[in-house]
C-alpha positions as YAML, in Angstrom:
chain: A
units: angstrom
residues:
- id: 1
  name: UNK
  ca: [-0.04, -0.15, 0.01]
- id: 2
  name: UNK
  ca: [1.36, 3.39, -0.99]
- id: 3
  name: UNK
  ca: [0.86, 5.65, 2.04]
- id: 4
  name: UNK
  ca: [2.91, 8.43, 0.86]
- id: 5
  name: UNK
  ca: [0.35, 9.96, -1.42]
- id: 6
  name: UNK
  ca: [-1.39, 13.17, -0.84]
- id: 7
  name: UNK
  ca: [-4.98, 12.00, -1.09]
- id: 8
  name: UNK
  ca: [-6.67, 10.91, 2.15]
- id: 9
  name: UNK
  ca: [-9.75, 11.09, 4.21]
- id: 10
  name: UNK
  ca: [-9.77, 13.08, 7.50]
- id: 11
  name: UNK
  ca: [-12.08, 12.90, 10.40]
- id: 12
  name: UNK
  ca: [-12.78, 16.45, 11.67]
- id: 13
  name: UNK
  ca: [-15.54, 16.53, 14.29]
- id: 14
  name: UNK
  ca: [-17.42, 19.73, 14.63]
- id: 15
  name: UNK
  ca: [-19.12, 20.22, 17.99]
- id: 16
  name: UNK
  ca: [-21.20, 23.00, 19.58]
- id: 17
  name: UNK
  ca: [-23.62, 22.94, 22.33]
- id: 18
  name: UNK
  ca: [-25.76, 25.63, 23.99]
- id: 19
  name: UNK
  ca: [-28.85, 25.78, 26.24]
- id: 20
  name: UNK
  ca: [-31.28, 28.42, 27.50]
- id: 21
  name: UNK
  ca: [-33.48, 28.82, 30.62]
- id: 22
  name: UNK
  ca: [-36.21, 31.41, 30.15]
- id: 23
  name: UNK
  ca: [-39.13, 32.73, 32.08]
- id: 24
  name: UNK
  ca: [-41.76, 35.35, 31.42]
- id: 25
  name: UNK
  ca: [-44.64, 37.12, 33.25]
- id: 26
  name: UNK
  ca: [-46.98, 39.43, 31.24]
- id: 27
  name: UNK
  ca: [-50.34, 40.99, 31.81]
- id: 28
  name: UNK
  ca: [-52.92, 42.94, 29.88]
- id: 29
  name: UNK
  ca: [-55.25, 45.54, 31.60]
- id: 30
  name: UNK
  ca: [-58.24, 46.98, 29.71]
- id: 31
  name: UNK
  ca: [-59.05, 50.10, 31.63]
- id: 32
  name: UNK
  ca: [-61.96, 50.99, 29.38]
- id: 33
  name: UNK
  ca: [-62.76, 50.95, 25.66]
- id: 34
  name: UNK
  ca: [-60.35, 53.89, 25.10]
- id: 35
  name: UNK
  ca: [-57.36, 52.83, 27.33]
- id: 36
  name: UNK
  ca: [-55.39, 49.53, 27.58]
- id: 37
  name: UNK
  ca: [-52.08, 48.59, 29.04]
- id: 38
  name: UNK
  ca: [-49.74, 45.68, 28.45]
- id: 39
  name: UNK
  ca: [-46.55, 45.03, 30.56]
- id: 40
  name: UNK
  ca: [-44.19, 42.01, 31.04]
- id: 41
  name: UNK
  ca: [-40.89, 40.99, 32.44]
- id: 42
  name: UNK
  ca: [-38.59, 38.39, 30.90]
- id: 43
  name: UNK
  ca: [-35.47, 36.68, 32.21]
- id: 44
  name: UNK
  ca: [-33.21, 34.24, 30.43]
- id: 45
  name: UNK
  ca: [-29.91, 32.51, 31.23]
- id: 46
  name: UNK
  ca: [-27.88, 31.19, 28.23]
- id: 47
  name: UNK
  ca: [-25.05, 28.82, 28.60]
- id: 48
  name: UNK
  ca: [-23.12, 29.41, 25.29]
- id: 49
  name: UNK
  ca: [-20.08, 27.56, 24.10]
- id: 50
  name: UNK
  ca: [-17.28, 29.75, 23.09]
- id: 51
  name: UNK
  ca: [-17.13, 28.77, 19.31]
- id: 52
  name: UNK
  ca: [-16.73, 25.33, 18.06]
- id: 53
  name: UNK
  ca: [-15.19, 22.74, 20.50]
- id: 54
  name: UNK
  ca: [-11.51, 22.49, 20.39]
- id: 55
  name: UNK
  ca: [-9.82, 19.22, 19.33]
- id: 56
  name: UNK
  ca: [-6.59, 17.40, 19.95]
- id: 57
  name: UNK
  ca: [-5.63, 16.06, 16.67]
- id: 58
  name: UNK
  ca: [-4.53, 12.45, 16.12]
- id: 59
  name: UNK
  ca: [-1.27, 12.67, 14.01]
- id: 60
  name: UNK
  ca: [-1.37, 9.01, 13.04]
- id: 61
  name: UNK
  ca: [-2.26, 7.84, 9.54]
- id: 62
  name: UNK
  ca: [-4.33, 4.51, 9.13]
- id: 63
  name: UNK
  ca: [-4.88, 2.43, 6.05]
- id: 64
  name: UNK
  ca: [-8.54, 1.26, 5.78]
- id: 65
  name: UNK
  ca: [-9.38, -0.74, 2.73]
- id: 66
  name: UNK
  ca: [-6.52, 0.86, 0.87]
- id: 67
  name: UNK
  ca: [-7.62, 4.30, 1.84]
- id: 68
  name: UNK
  ca: [-5.43, 6.74, 3.91]
- id: 69
  name: UNK
  ca: [-7.33, 8.11, 6.93]
- id: 70
  name: UNK
  ca: [-6.15, 10.80, 9.25]
- id: 71
  name: UNK
  ca: [-7.49, 12.16, 12.62]
- id: 72
  name: UNK
  ca: [-9.29, 8.90, 13.19]
- id: 73
  name: UNK
  ca: [-8.91, 9.11, 16.98]
- id: 74
  name: UNK
  ca: [-9.17, 12.83, 17.33]
- id: 75
  name: UNK
  ca: [-10.21, 13.83, 20.90]
- id: 76
  name: UNK
  ca: [-12.50, 16.72, 21.98]
- id: 77
  name: UNK
  ca: [-10.94, 19.42, 24.42]
- id: 78
  name: UNK
  ca: [-12.92, 20.40, 27.53]
- id: 79
  name: UNK
  ca: [-15.94, 22.59, 26.74]
- id: 80
  name: UNK
  ca: [-15.25, 26.40, 27.26]
- id: 81
  name: UNK
  ca: [-18.38, 28.49, 27.70]
- id: 82
  name: UNK
  ca: [-19.95, 31.72, 28.78]
- id: 83
  name: UNK
  ca: [-22.98, 32.17, 31.05]
- id: 84
  name: UNK
  ca: [-24.99, 35.16, 29.75]
- id: 85
  name: UNK
  ca: [-27.87, 36.56, 31.70]
- id: 86
  name: UNK
  ca: [-30.53, 38.79, 30.30]
- id: 87
  name: UNK
  ca: [-33.39, 40.75, 32.03]
- id: 88
  name: UNK
  ca: [-36.01, 42.61, 30.04]
- id: 89
  name: UNK
  ca: [-39.05, 44.62, 30.91]
- id: 90
  name: UNK
  ca: [-41.52, 46.09, 28.39]
- id: 91
  name: UNK
  ca: [-44.60, 48.36, 28.54]
- id: 92
  name: UNK
  ca: [-47.25, 49.13, 25.94]
- id: 93
  name: UNK
  ca: [-50.03, 51.71, 26.09]
- id: 94
  name: UNK
  ca: [-52.90, 51.93, 23.52]
- id: 95
  name: UNK
  ca: [-55.32, 54.79, 23.31]
- id: 96
  name: UNK
  ca: [-58.37, 54.66, 21.15]
- id: 97
  name: UNK
  ca: [-60.02, 58.12, 20.74]
- id: 98
  name: UNK
  ca: [-62.47, 60.05, 18.62]
- id: 99
  name: UNK
  ca: [-59.92, 62.74, 17.94]
- id: 100
  name: UNK
  ca: [-60.13, 63.89, 14.19]
- id: 101
  name: UNK
  ca: [-63.02, 61.37, 13.95]
- id: 102
  name: UNK
  ca: [-61.05, 58.17, 14.79]
- id: 103
  name: UNK
  ca: [-57.44, 57.96, 16.19]
- id: 104
  name: UNK
  ca: [-55.43, 55.17, 17.54]
- id: 105
  name: UNK
  ca: [-52.16, 55.89, 19.42]
- id: 106
  name: UNK
  ca: [-49.74, 53.07, 20.52]
- id: 107
  name: UNK
  ca: [-46.67, 53.99, 22.85]
- id: 108
  name: UNK
  ca: [-44.38, 51.33, 24.06]
- id: 109
  name: UNK
  ca: [-40.84, 50.74, 25.12]
- id: 110
  name: UNK
  ca: [-38.46, 47.71, 26.06]
- id: 111
  name: UNK
  ca: [-35.46, 47.84, 28.27]
- id: 112
  name: UNK
  ca: [-32.87, 45.01, 28.33]
- id: 113
  name: UNK
  ca: [-29.80, 44.49, 30.47]
- id: 114
  name: UNK
  ca: [-27.32, 41.78, 29.54]
- id: 115
  name: UNK
  ca: [-24.51, 40.61, 31.52]
- id: 116
  name: UNK
  ca: [-22.15, 40.54, 28.44]
- id: 117
  name: UNK
  ca: [-22.95, 43.42, 26.19]
- id: 118
  name: UNK
  ca: [-24.79, 45.82, 28.55]
- id: 119
  name: UNK
  ca: [-28.16, 47.52, 28.37]
- id: 120
  name: UNK
  ca: [-30.52, 48.60, 25.38]
- id: 121
  name: UNK
  ca: [-33.52, 50.75, 25.38]
- id: 122
  name: UNK
  ca: [-35.99, 50.50, 22.44]
- id: 123
  name: UNK
  ca: [-39.00, 52.67, 22.19]
- id: 124
  name: UNK
  ca: [-41.85, 52.45, 19.59]
- id: 125
  name: UNK
  ca: [-44.72, 54.72, 18.51]
- id: 126
  name: UNK
  ca: [-47.72, 54.20, 16.33]
- id: 127
  name: UNK
  ca: [-50.29, 56.69, 15.21]
- id: 128
  name: UNK
  ca: [-53.42, 55.68, 13.05]
- id: 129
  name: UNK
  ca: [-55.94, 58.19, 12.01]
- id: 130
  name: UNK
  ca: [-59.10, 57.76, 9.88]
- id: 131
  name: UNK
  ca: [-60.46, 61.34, 9.25]
- id: 132
  name: UNK
  ca: [-62.90, 59.82, 6.62]
- id: 133
  name: UNK
  ca: [-64.29, 56.38, 6.10]
- id: 134
  name: UNK
  ca: [-62.49, 56.15, 2.84]
- id: 135
  name: UNK
  ca: [-58.97, 57.42, 3.96]
- id: 136
  name: UNK
  ca: [-56.66, 56.13, 6.68]
- id: 137
  name: UNK
  ca: [-53.23, 57.35, 7.73]
- id: 138
  name: UNK
  ca: [-50.60, 55.38, 9.58]
- id: 139
  name: UNK
  ca: [-47.33, 56.73, 10.97]
- id: 140
  name: UNK
  ca: [-45.01, 54.27, 12.65]
- id: 141
  name: UNK
  ca: [-41.67, 54.44, 14.37]
- id: 142
  name: UNK
  ca: [-39.71, 51.60, 16.03]
- id: 143
  name: UNK
  ca: [-36.32, 50.50, 17.02]
- id: 144
  name: UNK
  ca: [-34.76, 47.10, 17.88]
- id: 145
  name: UNK
  ca: [-31.32, 45.45, 18.30]
- id: 146
  name: UNK
  ca: [-29.38, 42.26, 17.36]
- id: 147
  name: UNK
  ca: [-27.15, 40.99, 20.18]
- id: 148
  name: UNK
  ca: [-23.71, 39.91, 19.11]
- id: 149
  name: UNK
  ca: [-23.43, 36.18, 18.96]
- id: 150
  name: UNK
  ca: [-21.02, 34.34, 21.25]
- id: 151
  name: UNK
  ca: [-19.02, 33.34, 17.90]
- id: 152
  name: UNK
  ca: [-18.62, 37.08, 17.13]
- id: 153
  name: UNK
  ca: [-17.64, 37.85, 20.73]
- id: 154
  name: UNK
  ca: [-15.28, 35.07, 21.58]
- id: 155
  name: UNK
  ca: [-14.05, 33.18, 18.51]
- id: 156
  name: UNK
  ca: [-10.39, 33.59, 18.06]
- id: 157
  name: UNK
  ca: [-8.48, 32.18, 14.93]
- id: 158
  name: UNK
  ca: [-4.92, 32.29, 13.78]
- id: 159
  name: UNK
  ca: [-5.83, 35.40, 11.75]
- id: 160
  name: UNK
  ca: [-8.60, 36.83, 13.98]
- id: 161
  name: UNK
  ca: [-8.65, 38.44, 17.48]
- id: 162
  name: UNK
  ca: [-11.57, 37.92, 19.68]
- id: 163
  name: UNK
  ca: [-13.54, 41.03, 20.80]
- id: 164
  name: UNK
  ca: [-15.65, 40.54, 23.93]
- id: 165
  name: UNK
  ca: [-16.58, 44.27, 24.02]
- id: 166
  name: UNK
  ca: [-18.80, 44.29, 21.00]
- id: 167
  name: UNK
  ca: [-22.09, 46.10, 21.26]
- id: 168
  name: UNK
  ca: [-25.48, 45.15, 19.86]
- id: 169
  name: UNK
  ca: [-26.43, 46.23, 16.25]
- id: 170
  name: UNK
  ca: [-29.17, 48.93, 16.29]
- id: 171
  name: UNK
  ca: [-31.94, 49.63, 13.92]
- id: 172
  name: UNK
  ca: [-34.52, 52.50, 13.74]
- id: 173
  name: UNK
  ca: [-37.42, 52.12, 11.30]
- id: 174
  name: UNK
  ca: [-39.78, 54.75, 10.07]
- id: 175
  name: UNK
  ca: [-42.99, 54.23, 8.08]
- id: 176
  name: UNK
  ca: [-45.83, 56.43, 6.63]
- id: 177
  name: UNK
  ca: [-48.80, 54.94, 5.08]
- id: 178
  name: UNK
  ca: [-51.94, 56.03, 3.52]
- id: 179
  name: UNK
  ca: [-54.86, 53.79, 2.45]
- id: 180
  name: UNK
  ca: [-57.56, 55.06, 0.04]
- id: 181
  name: UNK
  ca: [-60.77, 53.13, -0.38]
- id: 182
  name: UNK
  ca: [-62.95, 54.98, -3.05]
- id: 183
  name: UNK
  ca: [-65.39, 52.08, -3.17]
- id: 184
  name: UNK
  ca: [-65.84, 48.90, -1.14]
- id: 185
  name: UNK
  ca: [-64.24, 46.68, -3.73]
- id: 186
  name: UNK
  ca: [-61.20, 48.82, -4.40]
- id: 187
  name: UNK
  ca: [-58.21, 49.82, -2.06]
- id: 188
  name: UNK
  ca: [-55.10, 51.79, -2.99]
- id: 189
  name: UNK
  ca: [-52.29, 51.87, -0.40]
- id: 190
  name: UNK
  ca: [-48.96, 53.77, -0.60]
- id: 191
  name: UNK
  ca: [-46.30, 53.22, 1.88]
- id: 192
  name: UNK
  ca: [-43.01, 55.28, 2.52]
- id: 193
  name: UNK
  ca: [-40.41, 53.39, 4.62]
- id: 194
  name: UNK
  ca: [-36.77, 54.05, 5.82]
- id: 195
  name: UNK
  ca: [-34.48, 51.98, 8.02]
- id: 196
  name: UNK
  ca: [-31.20, 53.24, 9.58]
- id: 197
  name: UNK
  ca: [-28.84, 50.69, 10.98]
- id: 198
  name: UNK
  ca: [-25.83, 51.49, 13.08]
- id: 199
  name: UNK
  ca: [-23.03, 49.65, 14.95]
- id: 200
  name: UNK
  ca: [-23.09, 46.85, 12.54]
- id: 201
  name: UNK
  ca: [-20.50, 44.20, 13.12]
- id: 202
  name: UNK
  ca: [-17.88, 44.03, 10.38]
- id: 203
  name: UNK
  ca: [-14.50, 42.43, 10.08]
- id: 204
  name: UNK
  ca: [-11.76, 45.15, 10.63]
- id: 205
  name: UNK
  ca: [-8.55, 44.26, 8.74]
- id: 206
  name: UNK
  ca: [-5.01, 44.42, 10.02]
- id: 207
  name: UNK
  ca: [-5.91, 45.49, 13.61]
- id: 208
  name: UNK
  ca: [-2.92, 44.16, 15.28]
- id: 209
  name: UNK
  ca: [0.07, 42.47, 13.67]
- id: 210
  name: UNK
  ca: [-1.79, 41.77, 10.54]
- id: 211
  name: UNK
  ca: [-4.74, 40.11, 12.38]
- id: 212
  name: UNK
  ca: [-8.38, 40.97, 11.89]
- id: 213
  name: UNK
  ca: [-11.13, 41.62, 14.50]
- id: 214
  name: UNK
  ca: [-14.99, 41.94, 14.63]
- id: 215
  name: UNK
  ca: [-15.78, 45.70, 15.34]
- id: 216
  name: UNK
  ca: [-18.94, 47.86, 15.45]
- id: 217
  name: UNK
  ca: [-17.85, 49.92, 12.44]
- id: 218
  name: UNK
  ca: [-20.74, 49.31, 9.96]
- id: 219
  name: UNK
  ca: [-23.73, 51.28, 9.04]
- id: 220
  name: UNK
  ca: [-26.55, 50.98, 6.52]
- id: 221
  name: UNK
  ca: [-29.59, 52.83, 5.27]
- id: 222
  name: UNK
  ca: [-32.58, 51.38, 3.27]
- id: 223
  name: UNK
  ca: [-35.44, 53.56, 2.04]
- id: 224
  name: UNK
  ca: [-38.10, 53.20, -0.50]
- id: 225
  name: UNK
  ca: [-41.81, 53.43, -1.55]
- id: 226
  name: UNK
  ca: [-44.37, 50.77, -2.09]
- id: 227
  name: UNK
  ca: [-47.71, 50.99, -3.81]
- id: 228
  name: UNK
  ca: [-50.42, 48.22, -3.57]
- id: 229
  name: UNK
  ca: [-53.78, 48.00, -5.32]
- id: 230
  name: UNK
  ca: [-56.41, 45.35, -4.44]
- id: 231
  name: UNK
  ca: [-59.71, 44.98, -6.43]
- id: 232
  name: UNK
  ca: [-62.25, 42.43, -5.10]
- id: 233
  name: UNK
  ca: [-65.52, 43.20, -6.95]
- id: 234
  name: UNK
  ca: [-67.10, 39.82, -5.95]
- id: 235
  name: UNK
  ca: [-66.51, 36.47, -4.35]
- id: 236
  name: UNK
  ca: [-65.69, 35.07, -7.80]
- id: 237
  name: UNK
  ca: [-62.94, 37.53, -8.91]
- id: 238
  name: UNK
  ca: [-60.06, 39.36, -7.37]
- id: 239
  name: UNK
  ca: [-56.94, 41.05, -8.53]
- id: 240
  name: UNK
  ca: [-53.95, 42.85, -7.09]
- id: 241
  name: UNK
  ca: [-50.94, 44.91, -8.14]
- id: 242
  name: UNK
  ca: [-47.83, 45.73, -6.16]
- id: 243
  name: UNK
  ca: [-44.90, 47.90, -7.05]
- id: 244
  name: UNK
  ca: [-41.76, 48.68, -4.87]
- id: 245
  name: UNK
  ca: [-38.87, 51.00, -5.44]
- id: 246
  name: UNK
  ca: [-36.05, 51.01, -2.92]
- id: 247
  name: UNK
  ca: [-32.42, 51.71, -2.55]
- id: 248
  name: UNK
  ca: [-29.86, 50.97, 0.25]
- id: 249
  name: UNK
  ca: [-26.24, 51.82, 1.01]
- id: 250
  name: UNK
  ca: [-23.94, 50.23, 3.55]
- id: 251
  name: UNK
  ca: [-20.58, 51.23, 5.05]
- id: 252
  name: UNK
  ca: [-17.81, 49.19, 6.87]
- id: 253
  name: UNK
  ca: [-16.48, 52.53, 8.27]
- id: 254
  name: UNK
  ca: [-14.26, 53.39, 5.22]
- id: 255
  name: UNK
  ca: [-16.14, 52.37, 2.10]
- id: 256
  name: UNK
  ca: [-19.71, 52.97, 1.21]
- id: 257
  name: UNK
  ca: [-21.33, 50.54, -1.34]
- id: 258
  name: UNK
  ca: [-24.88, 49.50, -2.31]
- id: 259
  name: UNK
  ca: [-26.55, 46.94, 0.00]
- id: 260
  name: UNK
  ca: [-26.22, 43.57, -1.84]
- id: 261
  name: UNK
  ca: [-29.08, 41.44, -2.81]
- id: 262
  name: UNK
  ca: [-31.53, 44.24, -2.87]
- id: 263
  name: UNK
  ca: [-33.51, 44.99, -6.11]
- id: 264
  name: UNK
  ca: [-34.07, 48.70, -6.67]
- id: 265
  name: UNK
  ca: [-37.40, 47.82, -8.58]
- id: 266
  name: UNK
  ca: [-39.76, 44.81, -8.16]
- id: 267
  name: UNK
  ca: [-43.46, 44.21, -8.54]
- id: 268
  name: UNK
  ca: [-46.13, 41.55, -8.99]
- id: 269
  name: UNK
  ca: [-49.58, 41.27, -10.50]
- id: 270
  name: UNK
  ca: [-52.17, 38.61, -10.29]
- id: 271
  name: UNK
  ca: [-55.77, 37.55, -10.21]
- id: 272
  name: UNK
  ca: [-58.04, 34.72, -9.07]
- id: 273
  name: UNK
  ca: [-61.07, 33.52, -10.89]
- id: 274
  name: UNK
  ca: [-63.75, 31.29, -9.48]
- id: 275
  name: UNK
  ca: [-65.91, 29.60, -12.23]
- id: 276
  name: UNK
  ca: [-69.19, 28.41, -10.98]
- id: 277
  name: UNK
  ca: [-68.75, 25.12, -9.17]
- id: 278
  name: UNK
  ca: [-66.18, 23.84, -11.56]
- id: 279
  name: UNK
  ca: [-62.65, 25.30, -10.88]
- id: 280
  name: UNK
  ca: [-60.49, 28.06, -9.54]
- id: 281
  name: UNK
  ca: [-57.90, 29.90, -11.77]
- id: 282
  name: UNK
  ca: [-55.06, 31.79, -10.27]
- id: 283
  name: UNK
  ca: [-52.28, 33.67, -12.20]
- id: 284
  name: UNK
  ca: [-49.45, 35.57, -10.51]
- id: 285
  name: UNK
  ca: [-46.54, 37.19, -12.23]
- id: 286
  name: UNK
  ca: [-43.49, 38.43, -10.26]
- id: 287
  name: UNK
  ca: [-40.87, 40.80, -11.65]
- id: 288
  name: UNK
  ca: [-37.54, 41.62, -9.85]
- id: 289
  name: UNK
  ca: [-34.95, 44.05, -11.24]
- id: 290
  name: UNK
  ca: [-31.22, 43.42, -11.19]
- id: 291
  name: UNK
  ca: [-29.41, 43.62, -8.00]
- id: 292
  name: UNK
  ca: [-25.79, 43.52, -6.83]
- id: 293
  name: UNK
  ca: [-24.23, 40.70, -4.84]
- id: 294
  name: UNK
  ca: [-21.60, 40.56, -2.21]
- id: 295
  name: UNK
  ca: [-18.12, 41.32, -3.22]
- id: 296
  name: UNK
  ca: [-16.96, 37.84, -2.82]
- id: 297
  name: UNK
  ca: [-19.49, 36.52, -5.55]
- id: 298
  name: UNK
  ca: [-17.78, 36.32, -8.98]
- id: 299
  name: UNK
  ca: [-21.12, 37.10, -10.63]
- id: 300
  name: UNK
  ca: [-20.92, 40.83, -9.64]
- id: 301
  name: UNK
  ca: [-24.69, 41.08, -10.06]
- id: 302
  name: UNK
  ca: [-27.91, 39.10, -10.63]
- id: 303
  name: UNK
  ca: [-29.78, 40.06, -13.70]
- id: 304
  name: UNK
  ca: [-33.65, 40.99, -13.70]
- id: 305
  name: UNK
  ca: [-36.06, 38.11, -14.04]
- id: 306
  name: UNK
  ca: [-39.74, 37.69, -14.62]
- id: 307
  name: UNK
  ca: [-41.61, 34.57, -13.56]
- id: 308
  name: UNK
  ca: [-45.34, 33.65, -13.69]
- id: 309
  name: UNK
  ca: [-47.32, 30.87, -11.84]
- id: 310
  name: UNK
  ca: [-50.61, 29.56, -13.27]
- id: 311
  name: UNK
  ca: [-52.68, 27.25, -10.97]
- id: 312
  name: UNK
  ca: [-55.90, 25.56, -11.98]
- id: 313
  name: UNK
  ca: [-57.68, 23.71, -9.31]
- id: 314
  name: UNK
  ca: [-60.94, 21.84, -9.80]
- id: 315
  name: UNK
  ca: [-63.64, 21.49, -7.13]
- id: 316
  name: UNK
  ca: [-64.25, 18.11, -5.74]
- id: 317
  name: UNK
  ca: [-66.16, 15.49, -7.87]
- id: 318
  name: UNK
  ca: [-67.77, 12.23, -7.46]
- id: 319
  name: UNK
  ca: [-69.07, 12.74, -3.87]
- id: 320
  name: UNK
  ca: [-66.14, 14.89, -3.02]
- id: 321
  name: UNK
  ca: [-63.70, 12.18, -3.53]
- id: 322
  name: UNK
  ca: [-61.66, 13.42, -6.52]
- id: 323
  name: UNK
  ca: [-60.09, 16.79, -7.55]
- id: 324
  name: UNK
  ca: [-57.37, 17.95, -9.85]
- id: 325
  name: UNK
  ca: [-54.52, 20.49, -9.54]
- id: 326
  name: UNK
  ca: [-52.57, 21.83, -12.51]
...
C-alpha cells in the first residue's frame, strides 16, 4: 500500500452545544374602551459555548481498505463556555379616541440588561388616524437590536482576534402609510419606509500584527416606496398589483457601497377567478429588477427576471372524492 500519497480522508468533528433557561410574566389590563395597557418581564440565562469545541488532533495515519485516513482518533478538548444573563421589561399603552374622527395611538418601550453586552432601550410609537371612512393614515416608528453572537464575541482564529466588548447592532425604522378606499371593492395603499442601521459588526482588517477583528464599525440605510392595489368586486374574482422602489447603502467605516441582494425595482400582479362550481384559476406574475451581490461573489450582479405561476384547481367531484390540480 502506498501511504505516501497526498489523497486521504480526514475525520474532523465539529461540536457546539448551548442551552437556555427562560421565564416570562406578562399581563394585559383593559381600563375601558379607550385605554389599555400591556406589560411584562422576561429573564433568560444562556449557557453558550465559546465557538466550536477545540480538538486534540490524532497525528497517526491509518490504512483502511486501501484508503489513507487521518485524525481517526481525534479527541475533544474540555468545553469552554460563557454564562449570559438577560433581564428585560416592556410596557405598551394603547389609546383609542375620537380625535379627528378616529385616532389610535400606541406608545411602548422595552429595556434589556445583559451581563455581556450591557443594556439597550428600544421605544416604539404608532399613530393611526381615519379622518374619513375612505381614508386612513398610519405613522409608525420603532427600534430594535441584534445582540452579538458568542461566535462574534469570543471566536479567536490564527488570523482573527476575539472582541468581547462588541455592542449590539441597532436599527431604527420609520414608516408612513396612506390607504384610500374609493369604493368597497377597491383599495389603494402607498407606503414610505426607511431603516437606519448602526453599530453593525464588520471584520476590521490588520488591527494588530496583521490580524483581523470584529468591530462595530458598520452602518446601513434602506429607504423606498411601495404601492399596492387590491380589487375584489365579487366572491368570484379578485386582482392585485404591487410595486416597490427601494435603494440601500452600507458602509464598513471606510467604504460605502450598495446593499447587496436588494433589487431597486420589483413588482407583482395577479388575479383569481372562480368559475361556478367547476374550478379556480389563479395567475401571479413576479418581476424583480437586477441587483448587486456580495463582493466575494464572482457574478458581480444578478440580472432581472420575470416569472409567472398559473394554478388551476378543480372542485371536488364524485361525492367529493376526486379533484385535480394543475
